[in-house]
Short mmCIF file of C-alpha atoms in Angstrom, two decimals:
data_model
loop_
_atom_site.label_atom_id
_atom_site.label_comp_id
_atom_site.label_asym_id
_atom_site.label_seq_id
_atom_site.Cartn_x
_atom_site.Cartn_y
_atom_site.Cartn_z
CA UNK A 1 12.64 -77.56 -37.32
CA UNK A 2 13.65 -74.60 -35.02
CA UNK A 3 12.84 -72.28 -37.99
CA UNK A 4 9.20 -73.87 -38.06
CA UNK A 5 9.01 -73.34 -34.46
CA UNK A 6 10.23 -69.69 -34.45
CA UNK A 7 7.37 -68.82 -36.89
CA UNK A 8 5.00 -70.19 -34.69
CA UNK A 9 5.90 -69.06 -31.74
CA UNK A 10 6.52 -65.16 -32.56
CA UNK A 11 2.78 -64.39 -33.02
CA UNK A 12 2.16 -66.15 -29.79
CA UNK A 13 4.55 -64.16 -28.25
CA UNK A 14 3.62 -60.89 -29.89
CA UNK A 15 -0.26 -61.62 -29.33
CA UNK A 16 0.58 -61.82 -25.53
CA UNK A 17 2.65 -58.99 -25.42
CA UNK A 18 -0.29 -56.91 -26.58
CA UNK A 19 -2.82 -58.56 -24.56
CA UNK A 20 -1.24 -58.05 -21.23
CA UNK A 21 -1.24 -54.53 -21.04
CA UNK A 22 -4.89 -54.42 -21.76
CA UNK A 23 -5.48 -57.13 -18.79
CA UNK A 24 -3.04 -55.56 -15.96
CA UNK A 25 -5.88 -52.48 -15.17
CA UNK A 26 -8.49 -55.39 -13.89
CA UNK A 27 -5.90 -57.97 -12.58
CA UNK A 28 -4.03 -55.13 -10.91
CA UNK A 29 -7.23 -54.62 -8.89
CA UNK A 30 -5.85 -57.74 -6.60
CA UNK A 31 -3.07 -56.10 -5.67
CA UNK A 32 -5.27 -53.50 -3.24
CA UNK A 33 -6.06 -56.47 -0.91
CA UNK A 34 -2.32 -56.23 0.21
CA UNK A 35 -3.11 -52.52 1.67
CA UNK A 36 -6.08 -52.39 4.36
CA UNK A 37 -8.59 -50.01 4.32
CA UNK A 38 -9.90 -50.63 7.93
CA UNK A 39 -11.37 -46.93 8.44
CA UNK A 40 -13.61 -47.26 5.10
CA UNK A 41 -15.03 -50.44 5.36
CA UNK A 42 -17.29 -50.70 8.39
CA UNK A 43 -18.80 -47.61 7.06
CA UNK A 44 -19.10 -49.37 3.57
CA UNK A 45 -20.77 -52.22 5.20
CA UNK A 46 -23.10 -50.47 7.46
CA UNK A 47 -24.10 -47.95 5.29
CA UNK A 48 -23.44 -48.32 1.54
CA UNK A 49 -22.92 -51.77 0.57
CA UNK A 50 -26.21 -53.53 1.74
CA UNK A 51 -28.44 -51.00 -0.35
CA UNK A 52 -26.29 -51.04 -3.32
CA UNK A 53 -26.08 -54.62 -3.59
CA UNK A 54 -29.70 -54.90 -2.84
CA UNK A 55 -30.74 -52.26 -5.55
CA UNK A 56 -28.14 -53.65 -7.88
CA UNK A 57 -29.82 -57.33 -7.73
CA UNK A 58 -33.30 -55.98 -8.03
CA UNK A 59 -32.30 -53.58 -11.01
CA UNK A 60 -30.83 -56.21 -12.74
CA UNK A 61 -33.83 -58.57 -12.45
CA UNK A 62 -36.27 -55.74 -13.32
CA UNK A 63 -33.92 -54.94 -16.51
CA UNK A 64 -33.97 -58.72 -17.43
CA UNK A 65 -37.64 -59.22 -17.19
CA UNK A 66 -38.69 -56.18 -19.19
CA UNK A 67 -35.88 -56.52 -21.80
CA UNK A 68 -36.83 -59.78 -22.60
CA UNK A 69 -40.94 -59.35 -22.58
CA UNK A 70 -40.20 -56.29 -25.24
CA UNK A 71 -37.58 -57.55 -27.16
CA UNK A 72 -38.79 -61.17 -27.60
CA UNK A 73 -42.40 -60.06 -28.11
CA UNK A 74 -41.54 -57.28 -30.60
CA UNK A 75 -38.81 -59.68 -32.38
CA UNK A 76 -41.33 -62.51 -32.78
CA UNK A 77 -44.24 -59.99 -34.16
CA UNK A 78 -41.67 -58.71 -36.70
CA UNK A 79 -40.14 -61.82 -37.89
CA UNK A 80 -43.75 -64.00 -38.38
CA UNK A 81 -46.35 -61.30 -38.46
CA UNK A 82 -46.99 -58.52 -41.11
CA UNK A 83 -49.26 -55.69 -39.36
CA UNK A 84 -49.42 -51.75 -40.20
CA UNK A 85 -46.33 -50.03 -40.22
CA UNK A 86 -43.90 -53.15 -39.93
CA UNK A 87 -41.21 -51.81 -42.30
CA UNK A 88 -40.87 -48.65 -40.61
CA UNK A 89 -41.14 -50.02 -37.10
CA UNK A 90 -38.51 -52.78 -38.17
CA UNK A 91 -35.88 -50.06 -37.79
CA UNK A 92 -37.39 -47.43 -35.76
CA UNK A 93 -37.57 -50.25 -32.78
CA UNK A 94 -33.64 -49.88 -32.96
CA UNK A 95 -33.24 -46.07 -32.71
CA UNK A 96 -32.95 -45.89 -28.74
CA UNK A 97 -29.84 -47.74 -28.98
CA UNK A 98 -28.71 -44.25 -29.94
CA UNK A 99 -29.45 -42.65 -26.60
CA UNK A 100 -26.99 -43.01 -23.92
CA UNK A 101 -29.07 -44.23 -20.86
CA UNK A 102 -28.27 -41.02 -18.80
CA UNK A 103 -29.63 -38.74 -21.36
CA UNK A 104 -32.98 -40.57 -21.29
CA UNK A 105 -32.81 -40.30 -17.60
CA UNK A 106 -32.54 -36.33 -17.39
CA UNK A 107 -35.28 -35.91 -19.89
CA UNK A 108 -37.72 -38.19 -17.97
CA UNK A 109 -36.64 -36.67 -14.63
CA UNK A 110 -37.19 -33.22 -15.81
CA UNK A 111 -40.73 -34.20 -17.29
CA UNK A 112 -41.68 -36.05 -14.08
CA UNK A 113 -40.61 -33.18 -11.68
CA UNK A 114 -43.16 -31.48 -9.26
CA UNK A 115 -42.57 -28.37 -11.60
CA UNK A 116 -42.78 -30.46 -14.86
CA UNK A 117 -45.46 -30.71 -17.17
CA UNK A 118 -46.55 -34.41 -16.05
CA UNK A 119 -47.06 -33.64 -12.41
CA UNK A 120 -48.39 -30.37 -13.47
CA UNK A 121 -50.83 -31.83 -15.51
CA UNK A 122 -51.61 -34.51 -12.69
CA UNK A 123 -52.45 -31.95 -10.09
CA UNK A 124 -54.66 -30.15 -12.49
CA UNK A 125 -56.65 -33.08 -13.23
CA UNK A 126 -57.00 -33.47 -9.37
CA UNK A 127 -54.55 -36.02 -8.44
CA UNK A 128 -52.82 -35.79 -5.19
CA UNK A 129 -49.13 -34.40 -4.98
CA UNK A 130 -47.97 -37.27 -3.56
CA UNK A 131 -49.67 -39.91 -5.50
CA UNK A 132 -47.64 -39.19 -8.91
CA UNK A 133 -45.36 -42.34 -9.46
CA UNK A 134 -42.16 -41.97 -8.49
CA UNK A 135 -39.36 -42.10 -11.29
CA UNK A 136 -36.21 -41.62 -8.52
CA UNK A 137 -36.43 -45.36 -7.90
CA UNK A 138 -35.44 -48.85 -8.66
CA UNK A 139 -38.51 -49.73 -10.73
CA UNK A 140 -38.09 -46.10 -12.75
CA UNK A 141 -34.32 -46.38 -13.24
CA UNK A 142 -35.32 -50.16 -14.65
CA UNK A 143 -37.88 -48.90 -16.71
CA UNK A 144 -35.82 -45.91 -18.47
CA UNK A 145 -32.77 -48.37 -18.64
CA UNK A 146 -34.98 -50.95 -20.52
CA UNK A 147 -36.20 -48.59 -22.93
CA UNK A 148 -32.63 -47.96 -24.16
CA UNK A 149 -31.31 -51.91 -23.70
CA UNK A 150 -34.23 -53.87 -25.35
CA UNK A 151 -32.97 -53.80 -28.88
CA UNK A 152 -30.07 -55.75 -28.14
CA UNK A 153 -32.29 -58.36 -27.68
CA UNK A 154 -34.67 -57.25 -30.43
CA UNK A 155 -31.83 -57.35 -32.79
CA UNK A 156 -30.24 -60.72 -32.13
CA UNK A 157 -33.49 -62.55 -31.43
CA UNK A 158 -35.23 -61.21 -34.50
CA UNK A 159 -32.49 -62.77 -36.41
CA UNK A 160 -32.63 -66.05 -35.01
CA UNK A 161 -36.32 -66.13 -35.46
CA UNK A 162 -35.73 -65.27 -39.24
CA UNK A 163 -33.48 -68.50 -39.59
CA UNK A 164 -35.73 -70.95 -37.68
CA UNK A 165 -38.40 -71.47 -40.87
CA UNK A 166 -41.74 -72.93 -39.92
CA UNK A 167 -41.11 -76.16 -39.57
CA UNK A 168 -40.70 -76.41 -35.63
CA UNK A 169 -44.00 -74.35 -35.23
CA UNK A 170 -45.70 -76.49 -37.97
CA UNK A 171 -45.01 -79.64 -36.19
CA UNK A 172 -46.45 -78.07 -32.73
CA UNK A 173 -49.75 -76.82 -34.11
CA UNK A 174 -50.34 -80.36 -35.87
CA UNK A 175 -49.70 -82.00 -32.30
CA UNK A 176 -52.53 -79.85 -31.03
CA UNK A 177 -50.71 -77.03 -29.53
CA UNK A 178 -52.50 -73.39 -29.97
CA UNK A 179 -50.17 -70.07 -31.19
CA UNK A 180 -49.00 -69.42 -27.93
CA UNK A 181 -48.28 -72.96 -26.73
CA UNK A 182 -46.58 -73.53 -29.84
CA UNK A 183 -44.59 -70.39 -29.44
CA UNK A 184 -43.19 -71.44 -25.62
CA UNK A 185 -42.79 -74.95 -26.54
CA UNK A 186 -40.91 -74.92 -29.94
CA UNK A 187 -39.68 -71.48 -31.02
CA UNK A 188 -38.73 -70.01 -27.88
CA UNK A 189 -36.17 -72.93 -26.86
CA UNK A 190 -34.79 -72.93 -30.32
CA UNK A 191 -33.86 -69.50 -30.04
CA UNK A 192 -32.58 -69.99 -26.72
CA UNK A 193 -28.80 -68.98 -27.57
CA UNK A 194 -30.09 -65.93 -29.13
CA UNK A 195 -31.76 -64.37 -26.31
CA UNK A 196 -29.50 -65.49 -23.82
CA UNK A 197 -26.87 -63.95 -25.71
CA UNK A 198 -29.01 -60.41 -26.04
CA UNK A 199 -30.08 -60.89 -22.28
CA UNK A 200 -26.20 -61.30 -21.25
CA UNK A 201 -25.42 -57.79 -23.08
CA UNK A 202 -28.47 -55.89 -21.45
CA UNK A 203 -27.37 -57.47 -17.88
CA UNK A 204 -23.71 -56.02 -18.76
CA UNK A 205 -24.82 -52.75 -19.94
CA UNK A 206 -26.97 -52.04 -17.00
CA UNK A 207 -24.22 -53.19 -14.60
CA UNK A 208 -21.83 -51.11 -16.11
CA UNK A 209 -24.25 -48.10 -16.00
CA UNK A 210 -23.14 -45.11 -13.91
CA UNK A 211 -24.73 -42.02 -15.27
CA UNK A 212 -28.54 -42.88 -15.43
CA UNK A 213 -28.41 -44.40 -11.93
CA UNK A 214 -26.90 -41.54 -10.40
CA UNK A 215 -29.30 -39.00 -12.16
CA UNK A 216 -32.02 -41.34 -10.65
CA UNK A 217 -30.99 -41.41 -7.27
CA UNK A 218 -30.45 -45.47 -6.96
CA UNK A 219 -27.39 -46.88 -5.24
CA UNK A 220 -25.71 -49.31 -7.21
CA UNK A 221 -22.28 -50.90 -7.22
CA UNK A 222 -21.01 -48.65 -9.49
CA UNK A 223 -22.18 -45.65 -7.77
CA UNK A 224 -20.69 -47.07 -4.68
CA UNK A 225 -17.26 -47.43 -6.28
CA UNK A 226 -17.33 -43.85 -7.52
CA UNK A 227 -18.51 -42.54 -3.80
CA UNK A 228 -15.70 -44.62 -2.10
CA UNK A 229 -12.86 -43.45 -4.33
CA UNK A 230 -14.22 -39.12 -4.61
CA UNK A 231 -16.56 -39.18 -1.29
CA UNK A 232 -14.65 -41.16 1.11
CA UNK A 233 -11.06 -40.49 -0.87
CA UNK A 234 -10.33 -44.17 -0.75
CA UNK A 235 -8.73 -45.52 -3.86
CA UNK A 236 -7.58 -48.39 -1.96
CA UNK A 237 -11.15 -49.33 -0.62
CA UNK A 238 -12.57 -48.66 -4.50
CA UNK A 239 -10.13 -51.03 -5.94
CA UNK A 240 -10.99 -53.55 -3.63
CA UNK A 241 -14.71 -53.05 -3.96
CA UNK A 242 -14.21 -53.16 -8.15
CA UNK A 243 -12.95 -56.54 -7.40
CA UNK A 244 -16.28 -57.78 -5.81
CA UNK A 245 -17.96 -56.10 -9.10
CA UNK A 246 -15.52 -58.12 -11.07
CA UNK A 247 -16.53 -61.39 -9.69
CA UNK A 248 -20.29 -60.34 -10.26
CA UNK A 249 -19.60 -59.60 -14.08
CA UNK A 250 -17.57 -63.30 -14.25
CA UNK A 251 -21.03 -64.56 -12.76
CA UNK A 252 -22.87 -62.84 -15.53
CA UNK A 253 -20.64 -64.50 -18.14
CA UNK A 254 -20.86 -67.99 -16.59
CA UNK A 255 -24.50 -67.85 -16.31
CA UNK A 256 -24.59 -66.89 -19.84
CA UNK A 257 -22.47 -69.91 -21.41
CA UNK A 258 -24.39 -72.15 -19.18
CA UNK A 259 -27.66 -70.91 -20.26
CA UNK A 260 -26.64 -71.09 -23.77
CA UNK A 261 -25.99 -74.89 -22.99
CA UNK A 262 -25.32 -76.85 -26.25
CA UNK A 263 -27.90 -75.10 -28.19
CA UNK A 264 -27.25 -73.53 -31.61
CA UNK A 265 -28.67 -71.24 -33.75
CA UNK A 266 -30.86 -72.36 -36.26
CA UNK A 267 -29.32 -72.99 -39.67
CA UNK A 268 -29.73 -70.16 -42.43
CA UNK A 269 -32.82 -70.56 -44.45
CA UNK A 270 -32.76 -69.60 -48.16
CA UNK A 271 -35.90 -67.40 -47.73
CA UNK A 272 -37.45 -66.20 -44.36
CA UNK A 273 -40.85 -68.06 -43.40
CA UNK A 274 -44.08 -66.09 -44.85
CA UNK A 275 -45.26 -63.77 -42.57
CA UNK A 276 -48.85 -64.04 -41.36
CA UNK A 277 -50.91 -60.77 -42.45
CA UNK A 278 -52.46 -59.44 -38.91
CA UNK A 279 -55.64 -56.89 -39.66
CA UNK A 280 -58.03 -55.35 -37.59
CA UNK A 281 -57.53 -54.77 -33.89
CA UNK A 282 -54.49 -57.33 -33.70
CA UNK A 283 -52.30 -55.65 -36.13
CA UNK A 284 -53.22 -51.98 -35.11
CA UNK A 285 -52.55 -53.18 -31.44
CA UNK A 286 -49.28 -54.65 -32.31
CA UNK A 287 -48.40 -51.45 -34.21
CA UNK A 288 -49.48 -49.28 -31.17
CA UNK A 289 -47.47 -51.20 -28.73
CA UNK A 290 -44.40 -50.89 -30.97
CA UNK A 291 -44.90 -47.37 -32.11
CA UNK A 292 -45.25 -46.70 -27.92
CA UNK A 293 -42.29 -48.40 -27.23
CA UNK A 294 -39.95 -46.23 -29.98
CA UNK A 295 -42.23 -43.03 -28.55
CA UNK A 296 -40.91 -43.78 -25.07
CA UNK A 297 -37.30 -44.65 -26.01
CA UNK A 298 -36.58 -42.16 -28.76
CA UNK A 299 -38.95 -39.61 -30.00
CA UNK A 300 -40.19 -38.39 -26.63
CA UNK A 301 -36.54 -37.79 -25.01
CA UNK A 302 -35.25 -36.32 -28.50
CA UNK A 303 -38.47 -34.02 -28.67
CA UNK A 304 -38.04 -32.92 -25.05
CA UNK A 305 -34.40 -32.20 -26.09
CA UNK A 306 -34.91 -29.98 -28.95
CA UNK A 307 -37.89 -28.22 -26.88
CA UNK A 308 -35.38 -27.33 -24.06
CA UNK A 309 -32.70 -26.24 -26.64
CA UNK A 310 -35.38 -23.84 -28.51
CA UNK A 311 -36.66 -22.61 -25.20
CA UNK A 312 -32.94 -21.43 -24.15
CA UNK A 313 -31.81 -20.50 -27.82
CA UNK A 314 -30.66 -17.25 -26.42
CA UNK A 315 -28.33 -18.38 -24.02
CA UNK A 316 -27.28 -22.00 -25.04
CA UNK A 317 -24.20 -23.41 -23.07
CA UNK A 318 -21.10 -23.21 -24.61
CA UNK A 319 -20.01 -26.26 -25.81
CA UNK A 320 -16.97 -25.91 -28.11
CA UNK A 321 -14.24 -26.77 -25.63
CA UNK A 322 -16.32 -30.11 -24.54
CA UNK A 323 -17.15 -30.86 -28.11
CA UNK A 324 -13.04 -30.50 -29.21
CA UNK A 325 -12.25 -32.48 -26.02
CA UNK A 326 -14.77 -35.27 -27.08
CA UNK A 327 -13.54 -35.32 -30.71
CA UNK A 328 -10.02 -35.36 -29.68
CA UNK A 329 -10.55 -38.27 -27.06
CA UNK A 330 -12.61 -40.11 -29.58
CA UNK A 331 -10.31 -40.06 -32.48
CA UNK A 332 -7.24 -40.85 -30.17
CA UNK A 333 -8.94 -43.86 -28.58
CA UNK A 334 -10.51 -44.98 -31.81
CA UNK A 335 -7.14 -45.06 -33.40
CA UNK A 336 -5.55 -46.87 -31.00
CA UNK A 337 -8.06 -49.26 -30.54
CA UNK A 338 -8.20 -49.74 -34.41
CA UNK A 339 -4.32 -50.50 -34.68
CA UNK A 340 -4.45 -52.99 -31.70
CA UNK A 341 -7.51 -54.53 -32.96
CA UNK A 342 -5.97 -54.70 -36.43
CA UNK A 343 -2.65 -56.22 -35.11
CA UNK A 344 -4.72 -58.99 -33.31
CA UNK A 345 -6.74 -60.08 -36.36
CA UNK A 346 -3.30 -60.01 -38.50
CA UNK A 347 -1.36 -62.19 -35.94
CA UNK A 348 -4.54 -64.77 -36.09
CA UNK A 349 -4.35 -64.84 -39.74
CA UNK A 350 -0.44 -65.24 -39.67
CA UNK A 351 -0.57 -67.79 -37.25
CA UNK A 352 -3.24 -70.05 -39.26
CA UNK A 353 -5.81 -69.73 -36.67
CA UNK A 354 -3.43 -70.52 -33.84
CA UNK A 355 -5.49 -71.26 -30.61
CA UNK A 356 -3.03 -69.44 -28.40
CA UNK A 357 -3.04 -66.22 -30.53
CA UNK A 358 -6.90 -66.63 -30.51
CA UNK A 359 -6.99 -66.66 -27.00
CA UNK A 360 -4.54 -63.86 -26.54
CA UNK A 361 -7.39 -61.62 -28.53
CA UNK A 362 -10.34 -63.21 -26.78
CA UNK A 363 -9.01 -62.39 -23.59
CA UNK A 364 -7.90 -58.97 -24.18
CA UNK A 365 -11.39 -58.14 -25.29
CA UNK A 366 -12.85 -58.99 -22.07
CA UNK A 367 -12.62 -55.78 -20.80
CA UNK A 368 -16.14 -54.73 -22.80
CA UNK A 369 -17.75 -56.77 -19.79
CA UNK A 370 -15.96 -54.96 -17.10
CA UNK A 371 -18.04 -51.57 -16.04
CA UNK A 372 -16.33 -48.23 -16.53
CA UNK A 373 -16.16 -47.55 -13.01
CA UNK A 374 -14.06 -50.82 -12.59
CA UNK A 375 -11.68 -50.08 -15.33
CA UNK A 376 -11.03 -46.38 -14.12
CA UNK A 377 -10.37 -47.77 -10.55
CA UNK A 378 -7.82 -50.41 -12.11
CA UNK A 379 -6.29 -47.86 -14.64
CA UNK A 380 -5.54 -45.11 -11.61
CA UNK A 381 -4.42 -48.07 -9.17
CA UNK A 382 -2.05 -49.57 -11.88
CA UNK A 383 -0.51 -46.01 -12.80
CA UNK A 384 -0.22 -44.78 -9.36
CA UNK A 385 1.81 -47.97 -8.78
CA UNK A 386 3.80 -47.56 -12.14
CA UNK A 387 4.83 -43.99 -11.06
CA UNK A 388 6.07 -44.92 -7.79
CA UNK A 389 7.76 -47.94 -9.24
CA UNK A 390 9.70 -45.71 -11.86
CA UNK A 391 10.89 -42.70 -9.97
CA UNK A 392 13.01 -41.99 -13.18
CA UNK A 393 10.04 -40.43 -14.89
CA UNK A 394 11.01 -37.40 -13.47
CA UNK A 395 7.54 -36.66 -11.72
CA UNK A 396 5.60 -37.15 -14.86
CA UNK A 397 1.89 -37.92 -13.59
CA UNK A 398 0.80 -40.91 -15.85
CA UNK A 399 -2.42 -41.42 -13.48
CA UNK A 400 -3.43 -37.63 -13.84
CA UNK A 401 -3.18 -37.64 -17.55
CA UNK A 402 -4.97 -38.43 -20.96
CA UNK A 403 -2.80 -41.81 -20.74
CA UNK A 404 -5.15 -42.82 -18.01
CA UNK A 405 -8.31 -42.38 -19.91
CA UNK A 406 -7.05 -43.99 -23.12
CA UNK A 407 -5.77 -47.06 -21.12
CA UNK A 408 -9.21 -47.60 -19.87
CA UNK A 409 -11.02 -46.77 -22.98
CA UNK A 410 -8.84 -49.07 -24.76
CA UNK A 411 -9.64 -51.94 -22.30
CA UNK A 412 -13.53 -51.18 -22.68
CA UNK A 413 -13.70 -51.33 -26.31
CA UNK A 414 -11.10 -53.23 -27.73
CA UNK A 415 -13.75 -56.24 -28.36
CA UNK A 416 -15.70 -53.48 -30.42
CA UNK A 417 -13.09 -53.04 -32.96
CA UNK A 418 -11.97 -56.60 -32.92
CA UNK A 419 -14.91 -58.02 -33.81
CA UNK A 420 -15.56 -55.89 -36.72
CA UNK A 421 -11.96 -56.19 -38.02
CA UNK A 422 -12.69 -59.61 -37.72
CA UNK A 423 -15.77 -59.49 -39.92
CA UNK A 424 -14.12 -57.33 -41.95
CA UNK A 425 -11.38 -59.93 -42.98
CA UNK A 426 -14.03 -62.87 -43.47
CA UNK A 427 -15.12 -61.08 -46.21
CA UNK A 428 -11.66 -61.08 -47.81
CA UNK A 429 -11.23 -63.60 -50.37
CA UNK A 430 -7.82 -65.58 -50.15
CA UNK A 431 -7.77 -66.87 -53.40
CA UNK A 432 -6.66 -62.69 -53.98
CA UNK A 433 -3.78 -63.08 -51.90
CA UNK A 434 -2.49 -66.53 -52.82
CA UNK A 435 -2.81 -64.72 -56.49
CA UNK A 436 -0.46 -62.13 -55.31
CA UNK A 437 2.03 -63.89 -53.50
CA UNK A 438 2.44 -66.21 -56.47
CA UNK A 439 3.13 -63.35 -58.74
CA UNK A 440 5.81 -62.35 -56.47
CA UNK A 441 4.04 -59.40 -54.59
CA UNK A 442 5.92 -59.12 -51.25
CA UNK A 443 3.83 -59.02 -47.91
CA UNK A 444 4.03 -55.43 -47.34
CA UNK A 445 2.82 -54.75 -50.74
CA UNK A 446 0.02 -57.05 -50.30
CA UNK A 447 -1.23 -55.50 -47.18
CA UNK A 448 -1.06 -51.97 -48.32
CA UNK A 449 -2.03 -52.53 -52.06
CA UNK A 450 -5.02 -55.27 -51.55
CA UNK A 451 -5.86 -56.19 -48.24
CA UNK A 452 -6.37 -52.69 -46.33
CA UNK A 453 -8.23 -50.95 -49.77
CA UNK A 454 -10.66 -54.15 -49.49
CA UNK A 455 -11.19 -53.79 -45.96
CA UNK A 456 -11.34 -50.22 -45.77
CA UNK A 457 -15.50 -50.28 -45.43
CA UNK A 458 -15.23 -52.79 -42.53
CA UNK A 459 -12.39 -50.77 -40.68
CA UNK A 460 -14.32 -47.60 -41.37
CA UNK A 461 -17.16 -49.32 -39.55
CA UNK A 462 -15.11 -50.71 -36.93
CA UNK A 463 -13.83 -47.11 -36.05
CA UNK A 464 -17.04 -45.24 -36.30
CA UNK A 465 -18.40 -47.99 -33.77
CA UNK A 466 -15.54 -47.15 -31.32
CA UNK A 467 -15.97 -43.47 -31.93
CA UNK A 468 -19.68 -43.49 -30.80
CA UNK A 469 -19.02 -45.48 -27.81
CA UNK A 470 -16.12 -43.43 -26.55
CA UNK A 471 -18.18 -40.36 -26.92
CA UNK A 472 -20.77 -41.74 -24.85
CA UNK A 473 -18.63 -43.22 -22.12
CA UNK A 474 -19.20 -41.57 -18.78
CA UNK A 475 -17.59 -43.03 -15.92
CA UNK A 476 -14.27 -43.73 -16.97
CA UNK A 477 -13.62 -40.10 -18.64
CA UNK A 478 -15.59 -38.65 -15.39
CA UNK A 479 -13.23 -40.06 -12.98
CA UNK A 480 -10.03 -40.35 -15.10
CA UNK A 481 -9.70 -36.85 -16.92
CA UNK A 482 -7.31 -34.20 -16.16
CA UNK A 483 -8.77 -31.39 -13.77
CA UNK A 484 -10.99 -29.09 -15.74
CA UNK A 485 -11.04 -31.42 -18.93
CA UNK A 486 -14.47 -31.90 -19.63
CA UNK A 487 -16.24 -34.05 -22.61
CA UNK A 488 -19.71 -33.64 -24.00
CA UNK A 489 -20.87 -36.75 -21.62
CA UNK A 490 -19.17 -34.79 -18.52
CA UNK A 491 -20.70 -31.41 -19.06
CA UNK A 492 -24.15 -33.41 -19.44
CA UNK A 493 -23.40 -34.99 -16.05
CA UNK A 494 -22.33 -31.72 -14.65
CA UNK A 495 -25.60 -29.91 -15.48
CA UNK A 496 -27.70 -32.85 -14.51
CA UNK A 497 -26.19 -33.22 -11.02
CA UNK A 498 -27.34 -29.55 -10.33
CA UNK A 499 -30.96 -30.22 -11.81
CA UNK A 500 -29.90 -27.75 -15.11
CA UNK A 501 -32.04 -30.04 -17.41
CA UNK A 502 -32.29 -27.49 -20.38
CA UNK A 503 -28.68 -26.38 -19.90
CA UNK A 504 -28.09 -30.40 -20.41
CA UNK A 505 -30.39 -30.67 -23.70
CA UNK A 506 -27.92 -28.92 -26.22
CA UNK A 507 -24.80 -31.25 -25.71
CA UNK A 508 -27.05 -34.13 -25.18
CA UNK A 509 -28.50 -33.56 -28.48
CA UNK A 510 -24.61 -33.53 -30.30
CA UNK A 511 -24.63 -36.42 -28.41
CA UNK A 512 -27.64 -38.29 -29.64
CA UNK A 513 -26.71 -37.29 -33.34
CA UNK A 514 -23.31 -38.88 -32.96
CA UNK A 515 -25.02 -42.28 -31.37
CA UNK A 516 -27.52 -42.50 -34.50
CA UNK A 517 -24.44 -43.15 -36.89
CA UNK A 518 -23.92 -46.82 -35.58
CA UNK A 519 -28.02 -47.72 -35.33
CA UNK A 520 -28.04 -46.56 -38.96
CA UNK A 521 -24.86 -48.82 -39.94
CA UNK A 522 -26.68 -51.60 -38.06
CA UNK A 523 -29.73 -51.01 -40.18
CA UNK A 524 -28.11 -51.01 -43.24
CA UNK A 525 -26.38 -54.26 -42.37
CA UNK A 526 -29.73 -55.87 -42.01
CA UNK A 527 -31.15 -54.97 -45.38
#
């Protein structure tokens, strides 16, 4: 009996031993309240927080509305109708995911500046200089971020609509409802788990955004944390403010769970419902709308980056060192995340689906919902406390090394790697392992000779996804990197803060190229 208990206990202990270091950066923030910051908080309450909270809530509301309208509308058109260019637009609508929000933001700021082509054309046509719409605003930031975030809703909801079949819509039409009424009364409620899940991802990404809102001059809670740390030089107040942001993230997750309710996705169909042909102005209207969204979210930004890079081709900025640092950081972070994710997956399999082991893996992956600014403050606060508690380190500065960056990135993106490895293991046939075990092949040999070769495609996909997320991550790297150790994302941010749009275009193009990798993988998975 004791041997059976031991076999059950050690996966649990090891799983939580792996999860605890990943939870500490966020949990340790609460200890900041033991150190008051009376000289900072009056200024924050009077000058910073009212506008930051108001802008954050308004931004989330606008982004949610725009993302739902565009994502759900285009998903329904793609799943149920056949219009000119649909096959091309189905994968083109995912392309904006390849671009970081801060890249799209600085492109449109450059295009809409007073000396930019859009304002110049506006004045040439007789428009008033002060009558041009202001992009540096909450509505402007919401529009820019929605252009790169709507694919989360589009991908998930499109898959749900394809699984629904046509029975519900046919029943609604037979009861006298028109196409629009049947959609809102039957199709949309059935897809509620899908659009709520997609919307929660959009809101979490919007809440975590730091680069785009900084470039657009919109103060949010993410920028408030950064300014409190680096502007007011108070890590304590920044940690306390980060706790409030963690509570807002928790609220989003709770609302997402309530929004799903007891709804489930529709069961899989043998064949998707037949698409209704759209011809004439209706078909071309849908095509034009989809193409406009793709153009604004991907084609225009990439074309402008290419134009700026070509214009400054004789004096392109040197991105050799930042590119090398980016590759080094991405390789280390992705390798670390993959090892931890693989360990959680193997422990879950070893524990026979033990709920305690699964809870450890799920809890460790919650860092994906925490903004990078919060994790940066949590990692710094934790490592500073570790340095003080362990003087025997001999002056080793953990908080000003790559250790802090890797800790924050591992916490942030473990869920990405874990879900990819879990998906890879689900495709593994248990009969193969059972046959090898019956034949007397040791466990280590089974892992090396059977499991890993079969899982290689899924593990490579997980590695690529984590690499791309790491490369695009800005706030954690910006706030925790060693002095003078720039990545491509940090270099882009440095150029854009000085208004040097053309200089930022060249490193931004490299980031866009890397970002196309997961988009290609997502499109391939849907074929």
